[in-house]
PDB file of C-alpha atoms in Angstrom:
ATOM      1  CA  UNK A   1      11.041 -11.145 -28.158  1.00 46.00           C
ATOM      2  CA  UNK A   2      11.717 -12.497 -25.243  1.00 62.00           C
ATOM      3  CA  UNK A   3      10.227 -11.714 -22.116  1.00 69.00           C
ATOM      4  CA  UNK A   4      11.066 -13.532 -18.798  1.00 71.00           C
ATOM      5  CA  UNK A   5      13.617 -13.046 -15.283  1.00 76.00           C
ATOM      6  CA  UNK A   6      16.117 -11.378 -17.689  1.00 74.00           C
ATOM      7  CA  UNK A   7      13.762  -8.448 -18.405  1.00 82.00           C
ATOM      8  CA  UNK A   8      12.298  -8.171 -15.471  1.00 87.00           C
ATOM      9  CA  UNK A   9      14.004  -9.236 -12.700  1.00 88.00           C
ATOM     10  CA  UNK A  10      17.066  -7.245 -13.865  1.00 86.00           C
ATOM     11  CA  UNK A  11      15.250  -4.359 -14.043  1.00 91.00           C
ATOM     12  CA  UNK A  12      16.186  -1.397 -11.493  1.00 92.00           C
ATOM     13  CA  UNK A  13      13.908   0.600  -9.680  1.00 92.00           C
ATOM     14  CA  UNK A  14      12.815  -2.186  -6.732  1.00 96.00           C
ATOM     15  CA  UNK A  15      15.240  -4.387  -4.636  1.00 97.00           C
ATOM     16  CA  UNK A  16      14.874  -8.317  -5.043  1.00 96.00           C
ATOM     17  CA  UNK A  17      13.795  -8.498  -1.811  1.00 97.00           C
ATOM     18  CA  UNK A  18      10.694  -6.080  -3.400  1.00 98.00           C
ATOM     19  CA  UNK A  19       9.857  -7.934  -6.141  1.00 98.00           C
ATOM     20  CA  UNK A  20       9.708 -11.721  -3.995  1.00 98.00           C
ATOM     21  CA  UNK A  21       7.443  -9.629  -1.324  1.00 98.00           C
ATOM     22  CA  UNK A  22       4.959  -7.873  -4.787  1.00 98.00           C
ATOM     23  CA  UNK A  23       4.869 -12.103  -5.689  1.00 98.00           C
ATOM     24  CA  UNK A  24       4.490 -13.980  -3.491  1.00 98.00           C
ATOM     25  CA  UNK A  25       1.607 -11.183  -2.777  1.00 98.00           C
ATOM     26  CA  UNK A  26       0.367 -11.547  -6.070  1.00 98.00           C
ATOM     27  CA  UNK A  27       0.692 -15.013  -6.045  1.00 98.00           C
ATOM     28  CA  UNK A  28      -1.210 -15.676  -2.996  1.00 98.00           C
ATOM     29  CA  UNK A  29      -4.012 -13.551  -3.592  1.00 98.00           C
ATOM     30  CA  UNK A  30      -4.640 -14.775  -7.305  1.00 98.00           C
ATOM     31  CA  UNK A  31      -4.862 -18.276  -5.095  1.00 97.00           C
ATOM     32  CA  UNK A  32      -4.605 -20.402  -8.470  1.00 96.00           C
ATOM     33  CA  UNK A  33      -0.858 -21.403  -8.610  1.00 96.00           C
ATOM     34  CA  UNK A  34       0.480 -22.837  -5.102  1.00 97.00           C
ATOM     35  CA  UNK A  35       2.598 -24.776  -7.125  1.00 97.00           C
ATOM     36  CA  UNK A  36       4.590 -21.426  -8.195  1.00 98.00           C
ATOM     37  CA  UNK A  37       3.317 -19.777  -5.001  1.00 98.00           C
ATOM     38  CA  UNK A  38       5.780 -22.538  -2.883  1.00 98.00           C
ATOM     39  CA  UNK A  39       8.793 -21.452  -5.365  1.00 97.00           C
ATOM     40  CA  UNK A  40       8.377 -18.009  -4.252  1.00 98.00           C
ATOM     41  CA  UNK A  41       8.361 -17.993  -0.546  1.00 98.00           C
ATOM     42  CA  UNK A  42      11.446 -19.742  -1.056  1.00 97.00           C
ATOM     43  CA  UNK A  43      12.656 -17.366  -2.816  1.00 97.00           C
ATOM     44  CA  UNK A  44      11.654 -14.762  -0.285  1.00 98.00           C
ATOM     45  CA  UNK A  45      13.940 -16.151   1.851  1.00 97.00           C
ATOM     46  CA  UNK A  46      17.033 -16.884  -0.763  1.00 97.00           C
ATOM     47  CA  UNK A  47      16.590 -13.378  -1.190  1.00 97.00           C
ATOM     48  CA  UNK A  48      17.277 -12.067   2.390  1.00 96.00           C
ATOM     49  CA  UNK A  49      13.147 -11.852   3.325  1.00 97.00           C
ATOM     50  CA  UNK A  50      12.608 -13.136   7.012  1.00 96.00           C
ATOM     51  CA  UNK A  51      10.337 -16.025   7.555  1.00 96.00           C
ATOM     52  CA  UNK A  52       8.499 -13.439  10.147  1.00 95.00           C
ATOM     53  CA  UNK A  53       8.219 -11.051   6.852  1.00 97.00           C
ATOM     54  CA  UNK A  54       6.042 -13.794   4.804  1.00 98.00           C
ATOM     55  CA  UNK A  55       4.165 -15.611   7.124  1.00 97.00           C
ATOM     56  CA  UNK A  56       3.361 -11.372   7.599  1.00 97.00           C
ATOM     57  CA  UNK A  57       3.063 -10.303   3.907  1.00 98.00           C
ATOM     58  CA  UNK A  58       0.467 -13.677   3.031  1.00 98.00           C
ATOM     59  CA  UNK A  59      -1.405 -12.979   6.526  1.00 97.00           C
ATOM     60  CA  UNK A  60      -1.650  -8.741   4.936  1.00 98.00           C
ATOM     61  CA  UNK A  61      -3.857 -10.325   1.997  1.00 98.00           C
ATOM     62  CA  UNK A  62      -6.481 -11.079   4.099  1.00 98.00           C
ATOM     63  CA  UNK A  63      -7.369  -7.581   3.910  1.00 98.00           C
ATOM     64  CA  UNK A  64      -7.575  -7.845  -0.067  1.00 98.00           C
ATOM     65  CA  UNK A  65      -8.437 -11.649  -1.001  1.00 98.00           C
ATOM     66  CA  UNK A  66      -9.864 -12.947   2.167  1.00 97.00           C
ATOM     67  CA  UNK A  67      -8.647 -15.662   4.570  1.00 97.00           C
ATOM     68  CA  UNK A  68      -9.335 -18.471   2.301  1.00 98.00           C
ATOM     69  CA  UNK A  69      -6.475 -17.223  -0.116  1.00 98.00           C
ATOM     70  CA  UNK A  70      -4.955 -16.087   3.491  1.00 98.00           C
ATOM     71  CA  UNK A  71      -4.698 -19.634   4.771  1.00 98.00           C
ATOM     72  CA  UNK A  72      -4.055 -21.825   2.211  1.00 98.00           C
ATOM     73  CA  UNK A  73      -1.269 -19.276   1.262  1.00 98.00           C
ATOM     74  CA  UNK A  74       0.314 -20.223   4.993  1.00 97.00           C
ATOM     75  CA  UNK A  75      -0.102 -23.517   4.853  1.00 97.00           C
ATOM     76  CA  UNK A  76       1.761 -23.251   1.380  1.00 98.00           C
ATOM     77  CA  UNK A  77       4.503 -20.938   4.083  1.00 97.00           C
ATOM     78  CA  UNK A  78       4.198 -23.461   6.258  1.00 96.00           C
ATOM     79  CA  UNK A  79       5.466 -26.990   4.161  1.00 97.00           C
ATOM     80  CA  UNK A  80       8.178 -24.090   2.923  1.00 97.00           C
ATOM     81  CA  UNK A  81       8.777 -23.739   6.086  1.00 96.00           C
ATOM     82  CA  UNK A  82       8.964 -27.034   7.610  1.00 96.00           C
ATOM     83  CA  UNK A  83      11.017 -28.681   4.650  1.00 95.00           C
ATOM     84  CA  UNK A  84      13.395 -25.607   5.570  1.00 94.00           C
ATOM     85  CA  UNK A  85      13.902 -26.755   8.710  1.00 95.00           C
ATOM     86  CA  UNK A  86      12.710 -23.609  10.711  1.00 92.00           C
ATOM     87  CA  UNK A  87      10.692 -23.730  13.994  1.00 89.00           C
ATOM     88  CA  UNK A  88       7.383 -21.836  14.898  1.00 85.00           C
ATOM     89  CA  UNK A  89       9.952 -19.158  17.362  1.00 83.00           C
ATOM     90  CA  UNK A  90      11.762 -18.551  13.412  1.00 81.00           C
ATOM     91  CA  UNK A  91       8.211 -17.240  12.025  1.00 84.00           C
ATOM     92  CA  UNK A  92       5.806 -16.783  14.474  1.00 83.00           C
ATOM     93  CA  UNK A  93       4.875 -12.611  15.392  1.00 82.00           C
ATOM     94  CA  UNK A  94       4.117 -12.203  19.148  1.00 77.00           C
ATOM     95  CA  UNK A  95       1.552  -9.153  18.912  1.00 77.00           C
ATOM     96  CA  UNK A  96      -0.415  -7.061  21.390  1.00 67.00           C
ATOM     97  CA  UNK A  97      -2.827  -5.864  19.039  1.00 60.00           C
ATOM     98  CA  UNK A  98      -5.137  -3.800  20.657  1.00 61.00           C
ATOM     99  CA  UNK A  99      -8.050  -5.290  21.954  1.00 67.00           C
ATOM    100  CA  UNK A 100     -10.634  -2.047  23.701  1.00 78.00           C
ATOM    101  CA  UNK A 101     -12.487  -1.754  20.679  1.00 77.00           C
ATOM    102  CA  UNK A 102     -12.157   2.656  20.894  1.00 86.00           C
ATOM    103  CA  UNK A 103      -8.406   1.979  20.473  1.00 88.00           C
ATOM    104  CA  UNK A 104      -8.916   0.445  17.701  1.00 89.00           C
ATOM    105  CA  UNK A 105     -10.450   2.319  15.744  1.00 92.00           C
ATOM    106  CA  UNK A 106      -9.197   5.177  17.041  1.00 93.00           C
ATOM    107  CA  UNK A 107      -5.046   2.870  16.239  1.00 93.00           C
ATOM    108  CA  UNK A 108      -7.255   2.513  12.838  1.00 94.00           C
ATOM    109  CA  UNK A 109      -7.710   5.826  11.340  1.00 94.00           C
ATOM    110  CA  UNK A 110      -4.878   7.130  11.980  1.00 95.00           C
ATOM    111  CA  UNK A 111      -2.744   4.342  10.760  1.00 95.00           C
ATOM    112  CA  UNK A 112      -5.253   5.150   7.730  1.00 95.00           C
ATOM    113  CA  UNK A 113      -4.701   8.547   8.088  1.00 94.00           C
ATOM    114  CA  UNK A 114      -0.877   8.149   7.956  1.00 94.00           C
ATOM    115  CA  UNK A 115      -1.297   5.342   4.759  1.00 95.00           C
ATOM    116  CA  UNK A 116      -3.583   6.612   2.799  1.00 92.00           C
ATOM    117  CA  UNK A 117      -4.695  10.090   3.723  1.00 91.00           C
ATOM    118  CA  UNK A 118      -7.293  11.662   2.296  1.00 91.00           C
ATOM    119  CA  UNK A 119      -8.026   9.535  -0.407  1.00 92.00           C
ATOM    120  CA  UNK A 120      -8.493   6.540   2.003  1.00 92.00           C
ATOM    121  CA  UNK A 121     -10.583   9.066   4.628  1.00 92.00           C
ATOM    122  CA  UNK A 122     -12.715   9.800   1.896  1.00 93.00           C
ATOM    123  CA  UNK A 123     -13.551   6.150   0.590  1.00 93.00           C
ATOM    124  CA  UNK A 124     -14.585   5.364   4.550  1.00 94.00           C
ATOM    125  CA  UNK A 125     -16.854   8.312   5.231  1.00 94.00           C
ATOM    126  CA  UNK A 126     -18.201   7.298   1.657  1.00 95.00           C
ATOM    127  CA  UNK A 127     -19.393   4.385   3.299  1.00 95.00           C
ATOM    128  CA  UNK A 128     -21.215   6.171   5.889  1.00 93.00           C
ATOM    129  CA  UNK A 129     -25.139   6.359   3.654  1.00 94.00           C
ATOM    130  CA  UNK A 130     -24.861   2.858   3.323  1.00 95.00           C
ATOM    131  CA  UNK A 131     -22.514   0.590   5.214  1.00 96.00           C
ATOM    132  CA  UNK A 132     -20.932   2.274   8.611  1.00 94.00           C
ATOM    133  CA  UNK A 133     -19.909  -1.288   9.694  1.00 96.00           C
ATOM    134  CA  UNK A 134     -17.930  -2.177   6.808  1.00 96.00           C
ATOM    135  CA  UNK A 135     -16.403   0.797   7.309  1.00 95.00           C
ATOM    136  CA  UNK A 136     -15.711   0.841  10.841  1.00 94.00           C
ATOM    137  CA  UNK A 137     -14.471  -2.734  10.262  1.00 95.00           C
ATOM    138  CA  UNK A 138     -11.714  -1.239   7.588  1.00 95.00           C
ATOM    139  CA  UNK A 139     -10.753   1.008  10.324  1.00 95.00           C
ATOM    140  CA  UNK A 140     -10.797  -1.124  13.337  1.00 94.00           C
ATOM    141  CA  UNK A 141      -9.592  -4.243  11.245  1.00 95.00           C
ATOM    142  CA  UNK A 142      -7.702  -3.410   8.143  1.00 96.00           C
ATOM    143  CA  UNK A 143      -6.314  -0.685   9.592  1.00 95.00           C
ATOM    144  CA  UNK A 144      -5.969  -1.016  13.707  1.00 92.00           C
ATOM    145  CA  UNK A 145      -5.455  -4.819  13.424  1.00 93.00           C
ATOM    146  CA  UNK A 146      -3.398  -5.964  10.463  1.00 95.00           C
ATOM    147  CA  UNK A 147      -1.220  -2.580   9.161  1.00 95.00           C
ATOM    148  CA  UNK A 148      -0.406  -2.214  12.782  1.00 92.00           C
ATOM    149  CA  UNK A 149       1.404  -5.319  12.849  1.00 93.00           C
ATOM    150  CA  UNK A 150       4.865  -5.731  13.242  1.00 92.00           C
ATOM    151  CA  UNK A 151       7.350  -8.365  11.644  1.00 92.00           C
ATOM    152  CA  UNK A 152       6.809  -6.224   8.011  1.00 96.00           C
ATOM    153  CA  UNK A 153       7.431  -2.079   7.178  1.00 97.00           C
ATOM    154  CA  UNK A 154       4.438   0.092   6.167  1.00 97.00           C
ATOM    155  CA  UNK A 155       6.310   0.808   2.559  1.00 98.00           C
ATOM    156  CA  UNK A 156       6.244  -3.079   2.034  1.00 98.00           C
ATOM    157  CA  UNK A 157       2.633  -3.915   3.158  1.00 98.00           C
ATOM    158  CA  UNK A 158       2.203  -1.144   0.688  1.00 98.00           C
ATOM    159  CA  UNK A 159       4.040  -2.888  -1.976  1.00 98.00           C
ATOM    160  CA  UNK A 160       2.280  -5.738  -1.634  1.00 98.00           C
ATOM    161  CA  UNK A 161      -1.227  -4.168  -1.645  1.00 98.00           C
ATOM    162  CA  UNK A 162       0.153  -2.459  -4.363  1.00 98.00           C
ATOM    163  CA  UNK A 163       1.559  -5.981  -5.944  1.00 98.00           C
ATOM    164  CA  UNK A 164      -2.436  -7.721  -5.145  1.00 98.00           C
ATOM    165  CA  UNK A 165      -5.211  -5.508  -6.478  1.00 98.00           C
ATOM    166  CA  UNK A 166      -3.478  -5.272  -9.566  1.00 98.00           C
ATOM    167  CA  UNK A 167      -3.151  -8.803  -9.656  1.00 98.00           C
ATOM    168  CA  UNK A 168      -6.799  -9.471  -8.897  1.00 98.00           C
ATOM    169  CA  UNK A 169      -7.716  -6.399 -11.785  1.00 97.00           C
ATOM    170  CA  UNK A 170     -11.183  -6.000 -10.003  1.00 96.00           C
ATOM    171  CA  UNK A 171     -10.584  -3.219  -7.710  1.00 96.00           C
ATOM    172  CA  UNK A 172      -9.467  -0.119  -9.611  1.00 97.00           C
ATOM    173  CA  UNK A 173     -10.614   2.372  -7.150  1.00 96.00           C
ATOM    174  CA  UNK A 174      -8.734   1.094  -3.853  1.00 97.00           C
ATOM    175  CA  UNK A 175      -5.962   0.121  -6.283  1.00 98.00           C
ATOM    176  CA  UNK A 176      -5.389   4.157  -7.107  1.00 98.00           C
ATOM    177  CA  UNK A 177      -6.121   4.614  -3.754  1.00 97.00           C
ATOM    178  CA  UNK A 178      -2.816   2.246  -2.328  1.00 97.00           C
ATOM    179  CA  UNK A 179      -0.673   3.742  -5.072  1.00 98.00           C
ATOM    180  CA  UNK A 180      -1.660   6.917  -3.454  1.00 97.00           C
ATOM    181  CA  UNK A 181      -0.152   4.901  -0.049  1.00 97.00           C
ATOM    182  CA  UNK A 182       2.868   4.079  -1.850  1.00 98.00           C
ATOM    183  CA  UNK A 183       4.310   6.767  -2.330  1.00 97.00           C
ATOM    184  CA  UNK A 184       3.125   8.394   1.114  1.00 97.00           C
ATOM    185  CA  UNK A 185       5.004   6.284   2.831  1.00 97.00           C
ATOM    186  CA  UNK A 186       8.088   7.249   1.793  1.00 97.00           C
ATOM    187  CA  UNK A 187       7.675   4.589  -1.955  1.00 97.00           C
ATOM    188  CA  UNK A 188       9.355   6.905  -4.719  1.00 97.00           C
ATOM    189  CA  UNK A 189       7.789   6.561  -8.502  1.00 97.00           C
ATOM    190  CA  UNK A 190       9.753   4.101 -10.196  1.00 98.00           C
ATOM    191  CA  UNK A 191       8.679   1.667  -7.170  1.00 98.00           C
ATOM    192  CA  UNK A 192       5.426   2.451  -7.856  1.00 98.00           C
ATOM    193  CA  UNK A 193       5.547   1.406 -12.044  1.00 98.00           C
ATOM    194  CA  UNK A 194       7.498  -1.363 -11.510  1.00 98.00           C
ATOM    195  CA  UNK A 195       5.332  -3.185  -9.232  1.00 98.00           C
ATOM    196  CA  UNK A 196       3.140  -2.866 -11.138  1.00 98.00           C
ATOM    197  CA  UNK A 197       5.057  -3.560 -14.376  1.00 97.00           C
ATOM    198  CA  UNK A 198       5.967  -6.829 -12.057  1.00 97.00           C
ATOM    199  CA  UNK A 199       2.509  -7.886 -12.463  1.00 97.00           C
ATOM    200  CA  UNK A 200       2.834  -8.775 -15.940  1.00 96.00           C
ATOM    201  CA  UNK A 201       4.335 -12.083 -15.393  1.00 96.00           C
ATOM    202  CA  UNK A 202       2.428 -13.140 -12.681  1.00 96.00           C
ATOM    203  CA  UNK A 203      -0.992 -11.798 -13.939  1.00 97.00           C
ATOM    204  CA  UNK A 204      -0.748 -10.602 -17.432  1.00 96.00           C
ATOM    205  CA  UNK A 205      -0.030  -7.955 -19.557  1.00 97.00           C
ATOM    206  CA  UNK A 206      -4.170  -6.888 -19.001  1.00 98.00           C
ATOM    207  CA  UNK A 207      -3.850  -5.934 -15.341  1.00 98.00           C
ATOM    208  CA  UNK A 208      -0.344  -5.041 -15.187  1.00 98.00           C
ATOM    209  CA  UNK A 209      -1.635  -2.302 -18.482  1.00 98.00           C
ATOM    210  CA  UNK A 210      -4.913  -1.665 -16.187  1.00 98.00           C
ATOM    211  CA  UNK A 211      -2.789  -1.395 -12.766  1.00 98.00           C
ATOM    212  CA  UNK A 212      -0.186   1.343 -14.681  1.00 98.00           C
ATOM    213  CA  UNK A 213      -3.729   3.417 -16.030  1.00 98.00           C
ATOM    214  CA  UNK A 214      -4.292   4.050 -12.535  1.00 98.00           C
ATOM    215  CA  UNK A 215      -1.407   4.581 -11.446  1.00 98.00           C
ATOM    216  CA  UNK A 216      -1.036   6.913 -13.943  1.00 98.00           C
ATOM    217  CA  UNK A 217      -3.880   8.514 -12.542  1.00 98.00           C
ATOM    218  CA  UNK A 218      -3.135   8.717  -9.181  1.00 98.00           C
ATOM    219  CA  UNK A 219       0.234  10.425 -10.060  1.00 97.00           C
ATOM    220  CA  UNK A 220      -1.101  13.112 -12.694  1.00 97.00           C
ATOM    221  CA  UNK A 221      -3.888  14.063  -9.536  1.00 95.00           C
ATOM    222  CA  UNK A 222      -0.512  13.848  -7.272  1.00 95.00           C
ATOM    223  CA  UNK A 223       1.603  16.454 -10.145  1.00 95.00           C
ATOM    224  CA  UNK A 224      -1.785  18.672 -10.170  1.00 93.00           C
ATOM    225  CA  UNK A 225      -1.969  18.922  -6.557  1.00 89.00           C
ATOM    226  CA  UNK A 226       1.644  19.973  -5.938  1.00 86.00           C
ATOM    227  CA  UNK A 227       2.534  16.442  -4.230  1.00 79.00           C
ATOM    228  CA  UNK A 228       5.513  13.856  -4.995  1.00 65.00           C
TER     229      UNK A 228
END
């Protein structure tokens, strides 16, 4: 049986825009396929993603793959934008992020509760007896600074997150949290499943299978609790 674009990209349940966001997030997180990342950044632009959405998707990877991976991906995007003769005004997102630590924490906590719900709160609470500062960083930086940035909607951020964590294959617990997150911010079961299937093309079948088993656990847990 042949496997490729005809099998993956033609599947229902995920828009072309969402597929490209998932792809560039995964390739940025993996950090080992720069030519393919550039190819799919161009693809994202071709299917209607704005340059700012591309930048925000790659910047979002700071949380999940680290600053070096995000920097390398953003430099690749900058080359694509130059080839397209785009100007910084086309893709630089202006923000007015809070600078007061108390406000960042408060806004980050609200975002954490909205996106990841009780399971996200449990993760932060579990850090209190070993690394409370790490929990604070999660709230202030990841959710207070990054998730609240304009330029990319929350559902797209969660698609990017599930894709990246599936591709990395090293953070099942966190993947489960963000499977909940994708569903909490309006994503469907079908979108969750398709995002993970999509990763078979970019991270391999073992990563996609492991990701799907994590998603299955989440869906069963939500069904048992009476949630969609």
